Each structure stands twice: as structure tokens, then as C-alpha cells.
Tab-separated table of C-alpha atoms and ligand atoms in Angstrom:
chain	number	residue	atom	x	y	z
A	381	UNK	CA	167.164	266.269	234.317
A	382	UNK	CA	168.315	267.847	237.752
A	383	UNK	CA	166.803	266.180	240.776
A	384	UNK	CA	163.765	268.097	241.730
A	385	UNK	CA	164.194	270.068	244.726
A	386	UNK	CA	162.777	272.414	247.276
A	387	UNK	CA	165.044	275.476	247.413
A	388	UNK	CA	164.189	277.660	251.124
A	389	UNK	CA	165.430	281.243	249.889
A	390	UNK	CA	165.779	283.984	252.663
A	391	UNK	CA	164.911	287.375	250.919
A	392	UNK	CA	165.828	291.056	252.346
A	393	UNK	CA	164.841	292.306	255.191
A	394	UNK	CA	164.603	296.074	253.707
A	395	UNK	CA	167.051	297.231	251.404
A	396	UNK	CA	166.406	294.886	248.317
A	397	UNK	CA	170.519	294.800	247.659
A	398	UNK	CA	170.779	292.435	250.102
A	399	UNK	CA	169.588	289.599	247.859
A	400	UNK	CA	172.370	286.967	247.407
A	401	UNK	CA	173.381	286.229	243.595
A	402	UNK	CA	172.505	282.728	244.376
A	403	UNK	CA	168.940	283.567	245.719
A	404	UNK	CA	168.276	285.502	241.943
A	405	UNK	CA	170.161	282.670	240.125
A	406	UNK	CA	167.592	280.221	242.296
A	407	UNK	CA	164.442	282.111	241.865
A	408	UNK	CA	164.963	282.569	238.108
A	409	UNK	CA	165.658	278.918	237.339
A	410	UNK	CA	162.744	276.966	239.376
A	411	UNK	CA	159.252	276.136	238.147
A	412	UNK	CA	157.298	277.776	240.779
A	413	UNK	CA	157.918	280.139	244.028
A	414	UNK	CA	155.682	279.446	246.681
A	415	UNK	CA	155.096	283.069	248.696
A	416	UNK	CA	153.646	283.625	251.857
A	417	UNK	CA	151.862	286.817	250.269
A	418	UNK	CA	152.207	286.841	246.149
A	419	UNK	CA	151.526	290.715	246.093
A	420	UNK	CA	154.545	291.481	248.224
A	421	UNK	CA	156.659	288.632	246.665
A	422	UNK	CA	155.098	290.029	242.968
A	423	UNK	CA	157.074	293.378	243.782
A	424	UNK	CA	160.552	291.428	244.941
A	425	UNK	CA	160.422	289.601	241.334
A	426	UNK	CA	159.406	292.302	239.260
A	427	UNK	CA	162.007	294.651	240.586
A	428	UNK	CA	164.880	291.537	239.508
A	429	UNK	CA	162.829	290.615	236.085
A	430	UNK	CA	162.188	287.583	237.213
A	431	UNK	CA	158.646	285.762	236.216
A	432	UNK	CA	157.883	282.739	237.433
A	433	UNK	CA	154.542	281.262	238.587
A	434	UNK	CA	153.553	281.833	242.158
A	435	UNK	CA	151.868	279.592	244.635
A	436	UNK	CA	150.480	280.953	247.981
A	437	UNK	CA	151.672	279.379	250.881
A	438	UNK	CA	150.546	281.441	254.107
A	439	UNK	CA	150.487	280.490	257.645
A	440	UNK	CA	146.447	279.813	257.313
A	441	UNK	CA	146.977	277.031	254.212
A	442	UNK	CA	150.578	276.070	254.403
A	443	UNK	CA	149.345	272.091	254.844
A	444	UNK	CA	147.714	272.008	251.654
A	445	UNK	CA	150.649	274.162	249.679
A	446	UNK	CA	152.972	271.589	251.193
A	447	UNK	CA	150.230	269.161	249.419
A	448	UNK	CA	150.835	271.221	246.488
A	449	UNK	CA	154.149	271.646	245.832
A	450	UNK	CA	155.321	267.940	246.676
A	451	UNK	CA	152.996	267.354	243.941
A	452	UNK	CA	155.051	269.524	242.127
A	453	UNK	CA	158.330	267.828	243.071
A	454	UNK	CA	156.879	264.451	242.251
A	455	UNK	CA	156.299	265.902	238.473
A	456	UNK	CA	159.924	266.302	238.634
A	457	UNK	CA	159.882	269.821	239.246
A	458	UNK	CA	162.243	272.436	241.000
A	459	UNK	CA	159.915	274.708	243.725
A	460	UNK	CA	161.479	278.119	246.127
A	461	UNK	CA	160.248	278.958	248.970
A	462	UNK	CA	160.154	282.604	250.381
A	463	UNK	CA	158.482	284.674	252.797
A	464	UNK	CA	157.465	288.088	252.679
A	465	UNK	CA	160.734	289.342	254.475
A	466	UNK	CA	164.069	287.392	255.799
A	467	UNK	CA	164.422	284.270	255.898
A	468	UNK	CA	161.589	281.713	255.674
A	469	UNK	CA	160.237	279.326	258.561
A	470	UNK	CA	162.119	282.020	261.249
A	471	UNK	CA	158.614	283.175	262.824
A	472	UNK	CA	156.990	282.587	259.482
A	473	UNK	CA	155.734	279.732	257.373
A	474	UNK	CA	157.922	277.148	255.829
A	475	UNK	CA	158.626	274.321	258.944
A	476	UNK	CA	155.373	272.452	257.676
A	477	UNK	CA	156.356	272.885	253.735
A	478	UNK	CA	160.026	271.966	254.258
A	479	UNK	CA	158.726	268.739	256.968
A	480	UNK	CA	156.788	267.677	254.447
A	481	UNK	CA	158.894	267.429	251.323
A	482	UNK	CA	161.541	266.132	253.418
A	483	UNK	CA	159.047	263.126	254.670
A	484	UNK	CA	158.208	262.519	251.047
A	485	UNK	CA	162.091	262.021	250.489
A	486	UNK	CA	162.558	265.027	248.522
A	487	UNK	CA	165.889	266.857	248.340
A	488	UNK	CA	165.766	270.343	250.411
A	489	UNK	CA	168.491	273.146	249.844
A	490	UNK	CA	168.272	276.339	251.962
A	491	UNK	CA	169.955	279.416	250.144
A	492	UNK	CA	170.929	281.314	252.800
A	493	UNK	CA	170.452	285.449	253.464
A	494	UNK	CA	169.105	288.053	255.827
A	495	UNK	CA	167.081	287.340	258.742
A	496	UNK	CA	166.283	290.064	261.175
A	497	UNK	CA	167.855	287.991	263.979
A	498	UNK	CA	171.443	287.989	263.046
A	499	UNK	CA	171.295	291.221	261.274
A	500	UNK	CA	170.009	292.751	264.946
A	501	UNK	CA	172.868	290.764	266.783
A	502	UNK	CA	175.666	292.204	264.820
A	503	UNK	CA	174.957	296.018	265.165
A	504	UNK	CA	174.213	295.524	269.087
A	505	UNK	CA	177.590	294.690	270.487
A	506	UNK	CA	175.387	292.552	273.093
A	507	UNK	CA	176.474	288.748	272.089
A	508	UNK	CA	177.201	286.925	274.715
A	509	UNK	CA	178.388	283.915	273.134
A	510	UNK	CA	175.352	282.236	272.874
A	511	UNK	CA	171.468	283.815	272.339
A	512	UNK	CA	168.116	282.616	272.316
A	513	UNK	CA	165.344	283.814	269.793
A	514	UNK	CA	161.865	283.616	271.160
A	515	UNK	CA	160.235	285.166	268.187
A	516	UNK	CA	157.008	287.466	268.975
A	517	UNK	CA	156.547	287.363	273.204
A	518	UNK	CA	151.919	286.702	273.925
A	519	UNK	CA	150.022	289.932	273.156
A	520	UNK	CA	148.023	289.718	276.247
A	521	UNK	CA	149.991	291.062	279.700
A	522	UNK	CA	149.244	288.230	281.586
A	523	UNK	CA	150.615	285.897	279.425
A	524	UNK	CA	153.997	287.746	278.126
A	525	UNK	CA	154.974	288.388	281.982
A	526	UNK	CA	154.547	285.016	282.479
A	527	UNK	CA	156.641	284.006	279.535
A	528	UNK	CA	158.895	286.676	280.993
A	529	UNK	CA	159.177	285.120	283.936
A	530	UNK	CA	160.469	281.894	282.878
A	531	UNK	CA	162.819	283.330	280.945
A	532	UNK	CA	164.131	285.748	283.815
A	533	UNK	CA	167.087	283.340	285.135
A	534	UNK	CA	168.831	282.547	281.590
A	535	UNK	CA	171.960	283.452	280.903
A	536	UNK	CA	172.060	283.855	277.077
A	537	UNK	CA	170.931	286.707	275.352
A	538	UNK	CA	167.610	286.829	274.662
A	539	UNK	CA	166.360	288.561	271.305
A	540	UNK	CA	162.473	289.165	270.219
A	541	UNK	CA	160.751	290.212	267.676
A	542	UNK	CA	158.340	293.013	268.242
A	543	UNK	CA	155.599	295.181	266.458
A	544	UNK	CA	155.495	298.872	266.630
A	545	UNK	CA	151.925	299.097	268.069
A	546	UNK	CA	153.203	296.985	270.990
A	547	UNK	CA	156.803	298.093	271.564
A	548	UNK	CA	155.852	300.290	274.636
A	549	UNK	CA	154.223	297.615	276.323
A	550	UNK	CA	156.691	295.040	275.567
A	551	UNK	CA	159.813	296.387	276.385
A	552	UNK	CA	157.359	297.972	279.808
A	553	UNK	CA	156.518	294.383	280.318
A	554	UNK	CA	160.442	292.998	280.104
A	555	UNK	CA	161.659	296.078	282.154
A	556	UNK	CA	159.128	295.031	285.045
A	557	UNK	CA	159.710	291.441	284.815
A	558	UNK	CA	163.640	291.565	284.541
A	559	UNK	CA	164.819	294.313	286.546
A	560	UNK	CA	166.405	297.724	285.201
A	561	UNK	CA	169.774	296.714	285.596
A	562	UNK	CA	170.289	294.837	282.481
A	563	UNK	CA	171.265	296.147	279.070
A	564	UNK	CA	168.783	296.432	275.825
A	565	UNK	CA	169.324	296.999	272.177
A	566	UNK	CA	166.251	298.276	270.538
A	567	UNK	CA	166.741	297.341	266.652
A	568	UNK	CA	164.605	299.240	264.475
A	569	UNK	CA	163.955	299.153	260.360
A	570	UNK	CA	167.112	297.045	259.947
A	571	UNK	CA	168.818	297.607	256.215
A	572	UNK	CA	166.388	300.525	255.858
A	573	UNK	CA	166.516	304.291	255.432
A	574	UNK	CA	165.799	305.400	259.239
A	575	UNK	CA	167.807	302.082	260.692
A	576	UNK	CA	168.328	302.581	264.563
A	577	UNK	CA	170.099	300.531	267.156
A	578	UNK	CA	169.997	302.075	270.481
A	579	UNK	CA	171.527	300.009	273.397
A	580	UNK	CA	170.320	301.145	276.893
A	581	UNK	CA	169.384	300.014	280.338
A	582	UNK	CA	165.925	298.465	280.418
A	583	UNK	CA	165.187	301.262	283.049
A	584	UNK	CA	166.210	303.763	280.372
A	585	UNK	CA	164.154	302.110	277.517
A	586	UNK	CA	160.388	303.206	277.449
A	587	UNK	CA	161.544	306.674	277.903
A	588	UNK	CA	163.687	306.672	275.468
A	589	UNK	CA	160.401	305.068	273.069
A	590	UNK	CA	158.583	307.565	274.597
A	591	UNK	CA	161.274	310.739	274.255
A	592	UNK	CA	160.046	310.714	270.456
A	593	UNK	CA	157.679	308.766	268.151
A	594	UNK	CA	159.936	307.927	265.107
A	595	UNK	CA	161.740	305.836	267.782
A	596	UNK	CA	158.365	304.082	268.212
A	597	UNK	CA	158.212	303.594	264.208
A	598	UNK	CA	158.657	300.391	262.369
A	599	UNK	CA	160.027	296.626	262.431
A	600	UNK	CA	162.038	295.551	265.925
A	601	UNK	CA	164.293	293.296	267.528
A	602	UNK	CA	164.722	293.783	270.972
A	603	UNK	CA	167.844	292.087	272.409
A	604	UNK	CA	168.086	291.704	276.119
A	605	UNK	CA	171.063	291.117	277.990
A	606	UNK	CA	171.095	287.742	280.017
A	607	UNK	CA	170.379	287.217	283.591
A	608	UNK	CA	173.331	287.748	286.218
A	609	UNK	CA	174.865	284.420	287.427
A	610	UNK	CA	172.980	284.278	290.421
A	611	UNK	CA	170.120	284.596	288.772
A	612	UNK	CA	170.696	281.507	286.949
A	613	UNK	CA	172.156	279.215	289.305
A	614	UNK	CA	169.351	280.688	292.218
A	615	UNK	CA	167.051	278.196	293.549
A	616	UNK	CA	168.258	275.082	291.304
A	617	UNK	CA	171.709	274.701	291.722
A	618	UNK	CA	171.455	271.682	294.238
A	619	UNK	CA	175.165	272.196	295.824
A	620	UNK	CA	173.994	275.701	296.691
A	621	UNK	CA	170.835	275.038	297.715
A	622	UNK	CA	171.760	271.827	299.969
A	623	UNK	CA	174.611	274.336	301.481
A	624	UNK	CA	171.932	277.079	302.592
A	625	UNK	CA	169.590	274.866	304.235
A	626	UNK	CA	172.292	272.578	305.901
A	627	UNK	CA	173.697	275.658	307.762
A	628	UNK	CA	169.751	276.078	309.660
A	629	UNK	CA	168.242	272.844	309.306
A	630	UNK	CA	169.504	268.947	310.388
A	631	UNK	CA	170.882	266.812	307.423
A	632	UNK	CA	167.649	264.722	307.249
A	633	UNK	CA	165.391	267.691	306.686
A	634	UNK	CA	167.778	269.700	304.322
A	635	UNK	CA	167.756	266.712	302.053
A	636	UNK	CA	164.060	266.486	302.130
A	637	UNK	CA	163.622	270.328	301.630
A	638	UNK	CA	166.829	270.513	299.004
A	639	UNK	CA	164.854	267.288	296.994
A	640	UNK	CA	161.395	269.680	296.896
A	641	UNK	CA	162.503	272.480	295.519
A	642	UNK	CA	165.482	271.083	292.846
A	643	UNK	CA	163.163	267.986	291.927
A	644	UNK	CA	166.400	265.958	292.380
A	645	UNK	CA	166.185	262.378	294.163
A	646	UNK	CA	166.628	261.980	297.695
A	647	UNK	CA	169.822	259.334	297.413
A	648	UNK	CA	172.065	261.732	295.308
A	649	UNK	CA	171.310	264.409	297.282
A	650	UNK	CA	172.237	262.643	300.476
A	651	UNK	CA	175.815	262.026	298.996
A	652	UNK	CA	176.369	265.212	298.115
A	653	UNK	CA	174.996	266.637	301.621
A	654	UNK	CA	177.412	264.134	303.617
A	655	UNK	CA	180.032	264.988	301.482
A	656	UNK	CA	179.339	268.855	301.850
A	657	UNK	CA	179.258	268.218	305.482
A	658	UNK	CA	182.557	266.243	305.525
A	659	UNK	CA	184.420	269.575	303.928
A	660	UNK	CA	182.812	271.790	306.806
A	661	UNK	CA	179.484	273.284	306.052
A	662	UNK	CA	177.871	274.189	308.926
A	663	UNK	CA	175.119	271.451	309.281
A	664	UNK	CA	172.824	272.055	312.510
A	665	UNK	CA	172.741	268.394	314.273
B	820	SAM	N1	161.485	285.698	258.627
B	820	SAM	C1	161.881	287.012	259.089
B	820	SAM	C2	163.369	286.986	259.457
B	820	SAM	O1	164.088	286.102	259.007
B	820	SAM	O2	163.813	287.867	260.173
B	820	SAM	C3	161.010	287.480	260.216
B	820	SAM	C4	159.556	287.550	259.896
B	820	SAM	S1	158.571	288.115	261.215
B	820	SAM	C5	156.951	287.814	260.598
B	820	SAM	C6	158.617	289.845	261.076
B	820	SAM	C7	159.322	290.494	262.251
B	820	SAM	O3	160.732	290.423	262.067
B	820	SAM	C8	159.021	291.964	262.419
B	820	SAM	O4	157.803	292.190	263.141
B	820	SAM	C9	160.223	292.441	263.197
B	820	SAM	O5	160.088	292.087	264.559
B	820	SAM	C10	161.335	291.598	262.567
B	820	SAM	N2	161.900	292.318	261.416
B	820	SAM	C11	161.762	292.014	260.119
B	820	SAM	N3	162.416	292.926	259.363
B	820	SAM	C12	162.978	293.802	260.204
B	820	SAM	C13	163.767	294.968	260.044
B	820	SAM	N4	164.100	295.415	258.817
B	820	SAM	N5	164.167	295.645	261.136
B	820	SAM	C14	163.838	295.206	262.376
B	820	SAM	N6	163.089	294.115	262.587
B	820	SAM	C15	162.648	293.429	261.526
């Protein structure tokens, strides 16, 4: 009998040829498919023949469908996992399912597939090397400039996922916070019919939303370029902060000031002030 196993299947993301053979071969062959919402998964299944019983597993229950389907997996049995769209456990259920048949020592296998993420980072031309997904950014103002905020000085791309009754305010709220100089791609109905990826300048972006409302229309990532170098070194880079205050203030008190605002100890700061001063900054005595 094969070992029983937890298989984490990513699904599509719109265009329903984007399932992988081995997702179909997967879903056809285990004992139950746990779904984040049946009637959406019902349609995937019926539309590839493929009947097997479902299990709900939804952000609101997932600890007792994790109770569930290790159950399952102690019977022997072979379970999938999906969501409704992409890939499962990427700003949808499936950490708490996959934690928990992992902790009961059960073999996991993700079949891998479409997520929104990767799709959006292709089409953009924005990759910087390296990116960081934040998922959905707070619904309340406040809160998402905030977030914003603290995300301002990174350097790696930063991608979100957005709804289309808040896309105005979002990208509004990102264009504010970061500055108009940076770049955006707007991702919208990925794999779909009326697909869109339109790369501006954040200054550029609402009124392009606004210029006509199919661009306002669907599922979005929002990639945003990262911040400028100076951005990101700014106030906690301890070299360049020790430098600026050593050319007004006396080495004592730069030290002091330079250990405040990097949260870096006063001894290694020292060194690196009497060595800065040794190759000529312009301390104040
Ligand atoms: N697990 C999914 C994945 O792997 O991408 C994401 C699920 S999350 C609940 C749904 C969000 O993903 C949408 O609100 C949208 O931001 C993004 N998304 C999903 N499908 C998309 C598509 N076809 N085009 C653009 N964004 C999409």
C-alpha cells in the first residue's frame, strides 16, 4: 500500500489549462480533496471528470479539517489539498493543515502550479532580483499607511495582492506613502480573457484606474518597485550616520546620539567613530 500522504496541489489562477498533468493525475488518485470552498472546487473537478469526496477546509475551520484529515492519513489514506484559486497556504488556508500532518509525522508532497505571485512577476519586467510578497495590505487607512511606512526603505520589490473594491485606495495609499517616483505594475485577471499588466509611475497610477473602469475590474497584484538606496541605508546605516553627526557634534556626543537612533552599542560604535576620525572625517573637538 503507498504511504499515505498529504498532497498540497496549486490549481489555476483563471484559465483552467493551466492545471499541471500531475495535479489531475494527483486529484484523481487520492481518497479525499479537502477544498477551501467545495462549490468552486465541485466545478474544477467536474470540468476534468474527476469525483472524489470533498472535505471543507476554510480559513474559519481549518484546525478541525487538519483534525480530520490526519485522521484520514492515520486510516492509511492519501488526502489533496486545494484552494479555491493558485496555490494553497499563499494568502489562503493550508499552513495549519500542512503543520499539522507534518507534526503527526505524516509525509507532505506539494505539486506545484500557478500562484498569482509569480505569474504577476513574470509579465512585469520589474524583478529586481529579489521580492517580497506581503499578501493583502489592512483595509483600514490608518493601518495600511502604517504598514506602508515600514515598508518604505526596502529595497526588494514589493508585490500585493489587492481587491477591486479597494484598488483606488490602495495603490492612493502606496503612492502617498512611497513617493511618485517609483515604478508600478498593476496585474489584473492574470490567465484570463481581459488580462492586463500596466507598468507606470505610482504618480501615474490612480489616474490611470481612474481613466476607465474595466481597468478597475477584477483580481490584482500590484508590484512596486523598491526603495532607492538611500532610502534604505537612511537613518540605520551606522558608518553613515556616525559620519554626519561627527562632522557637527564632539566624538563623545556623536557616539551617544549615533547609539540612539541605530540601537547599536556604545563600544562598537566608538571603534568605528575613532577609526572614522583617524581617516579624516571632520569631527568637531
Ligand atoms: N492562493 C492564491 C495564489 O496562489 O495566488 C491567492 C489567493 S488570494 C485569496 C486571492 C488574491 O490573489 C486575489 O484577490 C488577487 O489579489 C490575487 N489573484 C488571484 N488570481 C488572480 C488573477 N487571475 N489575476 C490577478 N490577481 C489574482
Amino acid at each position: 500500500m503507498a504511504e499515505p500522504t498529504l498532497y498540497v496541489v496549486a490549481t489555476p489562477i483563471g484559465n483552467l489549462r493551466d492545471i499541471t498533468l500531475r495535479a489531475l493525475d494527483t486529484l484523481k488518485s487520492v481518497d479525499a480533496i479537502a477544498a477551501e470552498d467545495t462549490r468552486v472546487s465541485r466545478k474544477l473537478l467536474a470540468h476534468f471528470g474527476i469525483q472524489v469526496d470533498l472535505i471543507s477546509a476554510h480559513e474559519h475551520n481549518e484546525r478541525e479539517a487538519a483534525q480530520r484529515l490526519v485522521a484520514l492519513l492515520s486510516q492509511g489514506k492519501s488526502v489533496a489539498l486545494i484552494s479555491d484559486a493558485g496555490t494553497p497556504a499563499i494568502s489562503d488556508p493550508g499552513a495549519i493543515i500542512v503543520a499539522q500532518a507534518r507534526a503527526a509525522g505524516f509525509r507532505v508532497v506539494s505539486i506545484p502550479g500557478a500562484s498569482a505571485i509569480t505569474t504577476a512577476i513574470a509579465a512585469a519586467g520589474l524583478q529586481s532580483g529579489s521580492f517580497c510578497f506581503h499578501g493583502f495590505l489592512p483595509a483600514r487607512k490608518g493601518d495600511r499607511e502604517k504598514k506602508l511606512a515600514d515598508l518604505k526603505a526596502q529595497r526588494e520589490l514589493q508585490v500585493f495582492y489587492e481587491a477591486p473594491h479597494r484598488i483606488v485606495e490602495c495603490v492612493a495609499s502606496i503612492a502617498a506613502v512611497f513617493g511618485g517616483d517609483r515604478r508600478i505594475g498593476i496585474a489584473r485577471e492574470l490567465t484570463k480573457l481581459f488580462e492586463q499588466v500596466h507598468v507606470c509611475r505610482l504618480d501615474e497610477a490612480v489616474a490611470w484606474l481612474e481613466q476607465n473602469e474595466n481597468h478597475r475590474r477584477g483580481e490584482f497584484v500590484l508590484l512596486v518597485e523598491g526603495g532607492p538606496e538611500a532610502d534604505a541605508q537612511g537613518e540605520s546605516d551606522p558608518q553613515r550616520v556616525l559620519g554626519i553627526l561627527l562632522e557637527e557634534l564632539p566624538l563623545k556626543q556623536a557616539v551617544g546620539l549615533a547609539a540612539e537612533i541605530t540601537g547599536i552599542k556604545k563600544n562598537a560604535l566608538y571603534e568605528k567613530a575613532l577609526k572614522l576620525k583617524k581617516d579624516g572625517s571632520g569631527e568637531k573637538q
